[in-house]
mmCIF file with all atom_site columns, C-alpha atoms and ligand atoms in Angstrom:
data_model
loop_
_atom_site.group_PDB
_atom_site.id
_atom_site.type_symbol
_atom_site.label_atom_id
_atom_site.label_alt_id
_atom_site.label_comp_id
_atom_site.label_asym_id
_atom_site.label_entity_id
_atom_site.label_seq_id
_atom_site.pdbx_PDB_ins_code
_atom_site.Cartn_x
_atom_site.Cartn_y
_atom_site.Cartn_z
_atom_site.occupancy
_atom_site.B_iso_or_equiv
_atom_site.pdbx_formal_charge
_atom_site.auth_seq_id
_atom_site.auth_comp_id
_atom_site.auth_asym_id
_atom_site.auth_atom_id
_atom_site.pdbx_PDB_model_num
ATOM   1   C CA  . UNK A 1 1   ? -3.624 -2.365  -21.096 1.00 0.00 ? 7   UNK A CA  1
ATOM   2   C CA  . UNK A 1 2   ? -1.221 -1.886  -17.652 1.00 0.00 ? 8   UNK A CA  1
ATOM   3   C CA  . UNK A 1 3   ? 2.105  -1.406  -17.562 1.00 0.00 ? 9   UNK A CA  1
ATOM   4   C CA  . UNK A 1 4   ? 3.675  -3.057  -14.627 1.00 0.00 ? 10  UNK A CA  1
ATOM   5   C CA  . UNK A 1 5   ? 6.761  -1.375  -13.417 1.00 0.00 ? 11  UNK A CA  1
ATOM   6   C CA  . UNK A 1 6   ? 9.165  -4.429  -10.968 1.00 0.00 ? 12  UNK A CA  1
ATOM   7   C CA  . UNK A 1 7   ? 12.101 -3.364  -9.519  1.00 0.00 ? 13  UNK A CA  1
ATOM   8   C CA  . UNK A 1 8   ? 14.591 -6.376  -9.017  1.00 0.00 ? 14  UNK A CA  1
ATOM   9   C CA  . UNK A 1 9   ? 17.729 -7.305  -7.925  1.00 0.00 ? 15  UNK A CA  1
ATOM   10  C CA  . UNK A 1 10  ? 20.422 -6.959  -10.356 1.00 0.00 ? 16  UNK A CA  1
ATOM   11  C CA  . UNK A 1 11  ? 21.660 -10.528 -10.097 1.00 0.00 ? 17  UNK A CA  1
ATOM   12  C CA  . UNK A 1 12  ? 18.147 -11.412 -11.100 1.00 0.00 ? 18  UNK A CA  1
ATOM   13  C CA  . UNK A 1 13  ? 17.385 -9.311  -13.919 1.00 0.00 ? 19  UNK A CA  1
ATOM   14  C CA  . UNK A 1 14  ? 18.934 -10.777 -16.806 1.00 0.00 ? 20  UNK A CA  1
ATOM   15  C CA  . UNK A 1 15  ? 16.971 -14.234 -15.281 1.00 0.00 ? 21  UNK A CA  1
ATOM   16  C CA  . UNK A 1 16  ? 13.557 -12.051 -15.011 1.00 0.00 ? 22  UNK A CA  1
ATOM   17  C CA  . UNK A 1 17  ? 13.696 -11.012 -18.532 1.00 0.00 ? 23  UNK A CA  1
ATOM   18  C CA  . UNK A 1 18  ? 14.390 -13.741 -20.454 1.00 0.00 ? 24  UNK A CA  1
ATOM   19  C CA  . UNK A 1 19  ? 11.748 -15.615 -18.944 1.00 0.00 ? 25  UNK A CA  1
ATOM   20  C CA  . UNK A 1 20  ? 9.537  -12.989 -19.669 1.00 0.00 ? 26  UNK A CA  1
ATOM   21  C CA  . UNK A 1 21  ? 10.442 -12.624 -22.863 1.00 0.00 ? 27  UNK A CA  1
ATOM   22  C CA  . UNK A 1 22  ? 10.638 -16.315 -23.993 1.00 0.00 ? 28  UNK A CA  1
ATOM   23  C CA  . UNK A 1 23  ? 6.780  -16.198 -23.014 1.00 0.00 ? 29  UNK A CA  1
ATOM   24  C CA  . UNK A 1 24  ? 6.524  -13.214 -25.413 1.00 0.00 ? 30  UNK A CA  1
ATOM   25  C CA  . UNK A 1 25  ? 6.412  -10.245 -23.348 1.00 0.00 ? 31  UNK A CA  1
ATOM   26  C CA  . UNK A 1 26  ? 8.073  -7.529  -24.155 1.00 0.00 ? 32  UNK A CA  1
ATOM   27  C CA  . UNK A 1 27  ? 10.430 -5.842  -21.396 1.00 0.00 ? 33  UNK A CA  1
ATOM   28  C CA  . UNK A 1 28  ? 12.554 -2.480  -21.229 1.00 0.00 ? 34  UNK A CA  1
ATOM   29  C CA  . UNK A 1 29  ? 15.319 -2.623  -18.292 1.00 0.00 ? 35  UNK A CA  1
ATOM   30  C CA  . UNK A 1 30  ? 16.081 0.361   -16.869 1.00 0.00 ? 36  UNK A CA  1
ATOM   31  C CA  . UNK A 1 31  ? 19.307 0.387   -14.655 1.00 0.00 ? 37  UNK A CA  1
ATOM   32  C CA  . UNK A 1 32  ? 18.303 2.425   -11.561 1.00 0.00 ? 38  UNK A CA  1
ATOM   33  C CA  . UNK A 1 33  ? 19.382 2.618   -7.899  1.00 0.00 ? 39  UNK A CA  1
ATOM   34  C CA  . UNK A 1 34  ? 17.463 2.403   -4.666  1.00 0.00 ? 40  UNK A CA  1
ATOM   35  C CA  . UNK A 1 35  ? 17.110 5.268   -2.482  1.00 0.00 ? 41  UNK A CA  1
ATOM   36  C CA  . UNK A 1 36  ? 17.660 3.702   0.895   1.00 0.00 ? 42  UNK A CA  1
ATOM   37  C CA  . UNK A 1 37  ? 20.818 1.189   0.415   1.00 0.00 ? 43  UNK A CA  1
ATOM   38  C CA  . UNK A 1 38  ? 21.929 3.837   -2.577  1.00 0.00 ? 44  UNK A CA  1
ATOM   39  C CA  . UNK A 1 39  ? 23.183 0.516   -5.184  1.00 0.00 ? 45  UNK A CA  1
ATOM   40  C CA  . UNK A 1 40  ? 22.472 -0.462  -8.037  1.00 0.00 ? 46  UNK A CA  1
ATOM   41  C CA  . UNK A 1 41  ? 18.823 -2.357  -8.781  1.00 0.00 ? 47  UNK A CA  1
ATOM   42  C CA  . UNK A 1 42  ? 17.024 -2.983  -12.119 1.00 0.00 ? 48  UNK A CA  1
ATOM   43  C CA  . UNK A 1 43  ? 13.665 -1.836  -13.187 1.00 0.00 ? 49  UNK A CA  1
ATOM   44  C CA  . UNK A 1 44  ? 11.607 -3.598  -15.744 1.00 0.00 ? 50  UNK A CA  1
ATOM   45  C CA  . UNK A 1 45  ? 8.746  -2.042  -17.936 1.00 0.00 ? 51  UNK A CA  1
ATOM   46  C CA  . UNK A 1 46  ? 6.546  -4.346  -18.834 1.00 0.00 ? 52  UNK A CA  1
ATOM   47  C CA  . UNK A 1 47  ? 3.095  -3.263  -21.153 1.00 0.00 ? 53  UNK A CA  1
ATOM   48  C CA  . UNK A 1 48  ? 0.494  -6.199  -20.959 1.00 0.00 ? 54  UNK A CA  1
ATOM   49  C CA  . UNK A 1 49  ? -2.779 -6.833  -21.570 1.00 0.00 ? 55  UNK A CA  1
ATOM   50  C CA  . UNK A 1 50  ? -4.608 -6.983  -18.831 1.00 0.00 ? 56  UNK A CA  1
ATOM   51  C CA  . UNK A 1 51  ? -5.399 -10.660 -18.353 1.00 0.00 ? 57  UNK A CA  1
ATOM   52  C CA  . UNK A 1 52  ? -1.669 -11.425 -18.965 1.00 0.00 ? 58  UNK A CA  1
ATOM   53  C CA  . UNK A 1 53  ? -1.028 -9.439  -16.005 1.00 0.00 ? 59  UNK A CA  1
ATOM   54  C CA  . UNK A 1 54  ? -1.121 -12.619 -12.954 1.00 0.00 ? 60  UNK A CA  1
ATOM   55  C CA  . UNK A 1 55  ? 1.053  -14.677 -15.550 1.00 0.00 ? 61  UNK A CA  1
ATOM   56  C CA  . UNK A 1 56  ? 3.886  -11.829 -15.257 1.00 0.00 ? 62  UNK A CA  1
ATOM   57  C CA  . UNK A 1 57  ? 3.508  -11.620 -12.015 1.00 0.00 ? 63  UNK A CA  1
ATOM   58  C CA  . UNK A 1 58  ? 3.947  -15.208 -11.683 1.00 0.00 ? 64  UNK A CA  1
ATOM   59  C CA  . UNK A 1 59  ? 7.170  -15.142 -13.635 1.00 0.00 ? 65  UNK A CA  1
ATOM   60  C CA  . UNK A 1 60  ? 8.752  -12.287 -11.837 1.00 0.00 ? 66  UNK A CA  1
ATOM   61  C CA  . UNK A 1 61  ? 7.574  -14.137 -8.483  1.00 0.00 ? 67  UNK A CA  1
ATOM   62  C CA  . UNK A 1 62  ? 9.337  -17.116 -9.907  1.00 0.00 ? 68  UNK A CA  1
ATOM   63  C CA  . UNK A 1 63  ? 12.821 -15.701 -10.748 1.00 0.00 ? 69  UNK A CA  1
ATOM   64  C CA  . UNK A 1 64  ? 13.423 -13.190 -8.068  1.00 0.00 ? 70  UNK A CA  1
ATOM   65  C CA  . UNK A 1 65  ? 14.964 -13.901 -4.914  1.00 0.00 ? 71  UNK A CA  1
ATOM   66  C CA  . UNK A 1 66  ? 15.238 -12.580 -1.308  1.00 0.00 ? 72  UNK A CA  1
ATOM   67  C CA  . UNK A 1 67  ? 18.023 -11.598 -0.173  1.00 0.00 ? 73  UNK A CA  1
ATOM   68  C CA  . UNK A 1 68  ? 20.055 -10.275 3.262   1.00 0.00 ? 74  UNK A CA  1
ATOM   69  C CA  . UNK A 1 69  ? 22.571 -6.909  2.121   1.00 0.00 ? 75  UNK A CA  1
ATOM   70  C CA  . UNK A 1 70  ? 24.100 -5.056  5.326   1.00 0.00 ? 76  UNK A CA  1
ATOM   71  C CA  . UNK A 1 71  ? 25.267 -1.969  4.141   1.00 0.00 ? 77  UNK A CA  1
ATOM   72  C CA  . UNK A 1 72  ? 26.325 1.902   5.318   1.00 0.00 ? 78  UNK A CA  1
ATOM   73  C CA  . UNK A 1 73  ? 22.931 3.489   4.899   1.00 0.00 ? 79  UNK A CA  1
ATOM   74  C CA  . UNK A 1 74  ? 22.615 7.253   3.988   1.00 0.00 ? 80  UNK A CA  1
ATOM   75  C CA  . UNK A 1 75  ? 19.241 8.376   3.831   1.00 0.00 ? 81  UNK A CA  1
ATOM   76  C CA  . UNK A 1 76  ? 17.564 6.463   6.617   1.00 0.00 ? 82  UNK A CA  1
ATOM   77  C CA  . UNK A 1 77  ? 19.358 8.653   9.459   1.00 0.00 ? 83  UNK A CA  1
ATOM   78  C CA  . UNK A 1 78  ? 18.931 12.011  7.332   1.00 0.00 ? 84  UNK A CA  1
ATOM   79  C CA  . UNK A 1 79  ? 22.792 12.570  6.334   1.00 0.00 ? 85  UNK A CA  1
ATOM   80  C CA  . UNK A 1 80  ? 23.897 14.490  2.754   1.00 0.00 ? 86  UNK A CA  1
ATOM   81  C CA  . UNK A 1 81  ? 26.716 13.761  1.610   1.00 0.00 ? 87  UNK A CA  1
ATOM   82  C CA  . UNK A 1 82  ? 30.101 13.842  3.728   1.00 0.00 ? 88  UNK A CA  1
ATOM   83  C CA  . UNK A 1 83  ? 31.129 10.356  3.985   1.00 0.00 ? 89  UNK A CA  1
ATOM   84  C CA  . UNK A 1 84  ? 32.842 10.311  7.011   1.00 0.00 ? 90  UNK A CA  1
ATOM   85  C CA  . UNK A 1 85  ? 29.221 10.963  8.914   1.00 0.00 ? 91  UNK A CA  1
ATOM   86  C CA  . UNK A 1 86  ? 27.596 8.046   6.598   1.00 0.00 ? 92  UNK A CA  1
ATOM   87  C CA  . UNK A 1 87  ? 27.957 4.688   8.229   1.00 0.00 ? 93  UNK A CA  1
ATOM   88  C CA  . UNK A 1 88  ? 25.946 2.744   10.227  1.00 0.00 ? 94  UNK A CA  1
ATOM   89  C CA  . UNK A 1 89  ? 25.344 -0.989  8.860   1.00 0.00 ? 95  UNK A CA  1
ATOM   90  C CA  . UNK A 1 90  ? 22.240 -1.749  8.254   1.00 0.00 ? 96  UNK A CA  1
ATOM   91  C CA  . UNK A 1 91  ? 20.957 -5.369  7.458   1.00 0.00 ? 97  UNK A CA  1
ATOM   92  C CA  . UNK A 1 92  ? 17.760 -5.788  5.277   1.00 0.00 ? 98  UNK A CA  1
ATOM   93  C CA  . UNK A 1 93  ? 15.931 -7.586  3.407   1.00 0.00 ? 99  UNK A CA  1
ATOM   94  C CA  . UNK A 1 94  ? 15.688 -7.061  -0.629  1.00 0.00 ? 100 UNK A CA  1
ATOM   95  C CA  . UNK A 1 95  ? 13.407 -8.272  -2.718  1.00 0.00 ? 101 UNK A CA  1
ATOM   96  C CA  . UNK A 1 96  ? 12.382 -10.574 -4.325  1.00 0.00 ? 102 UNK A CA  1
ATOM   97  C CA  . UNK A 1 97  ? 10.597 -8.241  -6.387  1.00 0.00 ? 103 UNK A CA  1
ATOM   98  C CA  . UNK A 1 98  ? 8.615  -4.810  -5.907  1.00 0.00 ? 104 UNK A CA  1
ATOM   99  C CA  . UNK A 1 99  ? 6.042  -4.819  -8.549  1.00 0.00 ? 105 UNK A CA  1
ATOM   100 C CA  . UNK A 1 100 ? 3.703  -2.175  -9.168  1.00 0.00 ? 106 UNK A CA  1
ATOM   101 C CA  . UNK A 1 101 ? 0.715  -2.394  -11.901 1.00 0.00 ? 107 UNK A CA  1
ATOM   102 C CA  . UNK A 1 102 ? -0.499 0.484   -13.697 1.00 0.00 ? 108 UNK A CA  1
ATOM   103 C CA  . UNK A 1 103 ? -3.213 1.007   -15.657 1.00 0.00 ? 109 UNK A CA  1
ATOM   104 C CA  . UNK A 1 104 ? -2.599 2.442   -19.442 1.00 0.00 ? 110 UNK A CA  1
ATOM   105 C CA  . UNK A 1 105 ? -4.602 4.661   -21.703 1.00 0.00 ? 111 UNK A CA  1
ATOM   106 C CA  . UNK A 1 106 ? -2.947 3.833   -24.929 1.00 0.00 ? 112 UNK A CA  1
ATOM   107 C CA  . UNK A 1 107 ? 0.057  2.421   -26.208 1.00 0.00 ? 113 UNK A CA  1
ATOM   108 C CA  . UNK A 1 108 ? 1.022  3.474   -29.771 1.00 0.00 ? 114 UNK A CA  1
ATOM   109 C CA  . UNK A 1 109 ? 4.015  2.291   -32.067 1.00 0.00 ? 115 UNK A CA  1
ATOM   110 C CA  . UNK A 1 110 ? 4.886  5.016   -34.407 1.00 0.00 ? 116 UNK A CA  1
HETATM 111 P P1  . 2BA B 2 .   ? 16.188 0.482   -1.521  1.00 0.00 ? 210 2BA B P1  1
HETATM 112 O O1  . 2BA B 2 .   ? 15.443 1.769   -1.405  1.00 0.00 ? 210 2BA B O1  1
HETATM 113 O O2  . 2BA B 2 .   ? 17.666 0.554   -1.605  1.00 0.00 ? 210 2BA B O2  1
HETATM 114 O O3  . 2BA B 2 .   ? 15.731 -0.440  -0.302  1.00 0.00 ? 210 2BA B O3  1
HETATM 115 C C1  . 2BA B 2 .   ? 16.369 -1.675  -0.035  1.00 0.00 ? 210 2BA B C1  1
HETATM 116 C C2  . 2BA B 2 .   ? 15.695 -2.376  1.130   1.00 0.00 ? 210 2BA B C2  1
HETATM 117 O O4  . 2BA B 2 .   ? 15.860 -1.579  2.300   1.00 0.00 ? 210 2BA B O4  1
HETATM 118 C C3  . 2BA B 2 .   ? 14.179 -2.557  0.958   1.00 0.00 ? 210 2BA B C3  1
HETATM 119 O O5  . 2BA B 2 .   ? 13.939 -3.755  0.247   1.00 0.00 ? 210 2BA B O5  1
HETATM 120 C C4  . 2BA B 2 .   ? 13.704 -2.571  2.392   1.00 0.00 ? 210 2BA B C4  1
HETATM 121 O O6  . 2BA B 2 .   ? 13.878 -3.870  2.957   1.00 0.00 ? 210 2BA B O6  1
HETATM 122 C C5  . 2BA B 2 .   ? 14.661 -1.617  3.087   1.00 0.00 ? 210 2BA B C5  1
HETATM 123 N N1  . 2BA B 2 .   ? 14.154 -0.244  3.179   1.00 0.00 ? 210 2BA B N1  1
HETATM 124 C C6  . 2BA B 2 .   ? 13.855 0.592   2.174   1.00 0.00 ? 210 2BA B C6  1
HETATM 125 N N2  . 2BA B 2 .   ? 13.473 1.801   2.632   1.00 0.00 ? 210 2BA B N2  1
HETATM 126 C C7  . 2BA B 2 .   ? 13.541 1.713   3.965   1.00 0.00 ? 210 2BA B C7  1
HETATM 127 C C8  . 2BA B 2 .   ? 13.276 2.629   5.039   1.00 0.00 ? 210 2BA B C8  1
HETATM 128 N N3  . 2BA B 2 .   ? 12.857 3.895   4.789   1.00 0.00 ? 210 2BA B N3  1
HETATM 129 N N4  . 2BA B 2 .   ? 13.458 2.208   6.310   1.00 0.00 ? 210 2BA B N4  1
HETATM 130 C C9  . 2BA B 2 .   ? 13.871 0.954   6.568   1.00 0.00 ? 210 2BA B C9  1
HETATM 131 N N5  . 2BA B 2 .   ? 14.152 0.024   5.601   1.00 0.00 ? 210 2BA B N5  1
HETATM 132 C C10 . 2BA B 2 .   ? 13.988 0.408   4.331   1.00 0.00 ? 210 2BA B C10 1
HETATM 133 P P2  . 2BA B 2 .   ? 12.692 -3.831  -0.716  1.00 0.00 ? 210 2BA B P2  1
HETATM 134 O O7  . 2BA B 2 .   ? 11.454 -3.375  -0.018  1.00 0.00 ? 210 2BA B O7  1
HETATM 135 O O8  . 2BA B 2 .   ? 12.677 -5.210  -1.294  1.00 0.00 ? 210 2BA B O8  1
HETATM 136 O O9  . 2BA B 2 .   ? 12.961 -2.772  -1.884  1.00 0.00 ? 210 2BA B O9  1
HETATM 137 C C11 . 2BA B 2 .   ? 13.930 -2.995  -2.906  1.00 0.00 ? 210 2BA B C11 1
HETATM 138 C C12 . 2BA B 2 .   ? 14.033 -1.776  -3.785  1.00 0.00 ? 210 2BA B C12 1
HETATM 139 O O10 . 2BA B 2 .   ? 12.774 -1.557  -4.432  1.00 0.00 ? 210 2BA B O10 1
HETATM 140 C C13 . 2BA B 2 .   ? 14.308 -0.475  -3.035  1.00 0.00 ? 210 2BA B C13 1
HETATM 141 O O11 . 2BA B 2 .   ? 15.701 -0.320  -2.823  1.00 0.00 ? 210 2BA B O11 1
HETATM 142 C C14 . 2BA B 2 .   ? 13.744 0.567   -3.989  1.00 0.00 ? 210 2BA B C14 1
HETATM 143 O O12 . 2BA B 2 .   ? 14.620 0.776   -5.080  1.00 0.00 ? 210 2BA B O12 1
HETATM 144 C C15 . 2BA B 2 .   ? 12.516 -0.144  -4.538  1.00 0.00 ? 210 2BA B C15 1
HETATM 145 N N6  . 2BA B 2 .   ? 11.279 0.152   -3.788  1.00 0.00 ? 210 2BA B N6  1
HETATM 146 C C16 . 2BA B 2 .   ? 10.767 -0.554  -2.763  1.00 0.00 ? 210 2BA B C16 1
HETATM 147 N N7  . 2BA B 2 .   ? 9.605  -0.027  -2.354  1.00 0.00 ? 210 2BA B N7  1
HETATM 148 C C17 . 2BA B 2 .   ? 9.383  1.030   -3.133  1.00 0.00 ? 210 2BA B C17 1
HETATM 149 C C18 . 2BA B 2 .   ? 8.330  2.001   -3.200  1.00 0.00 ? 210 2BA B C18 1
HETATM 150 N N8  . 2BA B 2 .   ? 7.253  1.994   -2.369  1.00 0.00 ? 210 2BA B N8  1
HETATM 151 N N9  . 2BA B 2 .   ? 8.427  2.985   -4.137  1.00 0.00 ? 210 2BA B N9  1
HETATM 152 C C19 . 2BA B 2 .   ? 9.481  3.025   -4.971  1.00 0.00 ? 210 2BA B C19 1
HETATM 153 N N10 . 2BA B 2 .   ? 10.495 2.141   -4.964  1.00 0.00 ? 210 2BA B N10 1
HETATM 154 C C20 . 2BA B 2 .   ? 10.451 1.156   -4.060  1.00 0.00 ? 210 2BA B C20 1
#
């Protein structure tokens, strides 16, 4: 079994799931936030069987798109948190998706 973790673009996620789901996966969307442009992104768990694992990939791949977001960045030039030292714009790109495959031990339903 893997679990494959894909971080997507909020816009996209409600997209990504269903048509993961209407193919019978099962998904759990996590709301998280990415550390460089500091907004808002989703992250999907996904637990497949291993030979199902190119045919979520596939679907994510097919629902996620790229896209251009200028934005004050924080972390990238090393500043905390007083906003008045934050901006610089920074243009790039996002996504589609960043999809990472795991492998499992077990997965139990209690
Ligand atoms: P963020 O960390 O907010 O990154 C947004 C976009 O900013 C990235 O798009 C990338 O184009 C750029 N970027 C990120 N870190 C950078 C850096 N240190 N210097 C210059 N540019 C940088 P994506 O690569 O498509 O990533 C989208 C989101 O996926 C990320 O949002 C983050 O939440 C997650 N992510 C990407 N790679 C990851 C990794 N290796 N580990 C964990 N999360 C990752």
């Amino acid at each position: 079994m893997k679990l494959i973790i894909a971080i997507v673009n909020n816009d996209d996620s409600a997209v990504v799931a269903s048509a993961l789901t209407l193919e019978k996966f099962s998904v759990t969307k996590l709301s998280t936030s990415g550390g460089f442009l500091m907004v808002g992104n989703t992250t999907l768990l996904i637990g497949a069987e291993e030979n199902d694992v190119p045919r979520v990939k596939e679907i994510i791949n097919e629902n996620s798109r790229k896209r251009d977001h200028t934005a004050p960045s924080v972390s990238s030039f090393g500043r905390g948190t007083n906003k008045h030292e934050l901006s610089e714009d920074a243009t790039v790109q996002v996504g589609g998706a960043i999809v990472f495959v795991l492998s499992v031990d077990s997965m139990d339903k209690y």
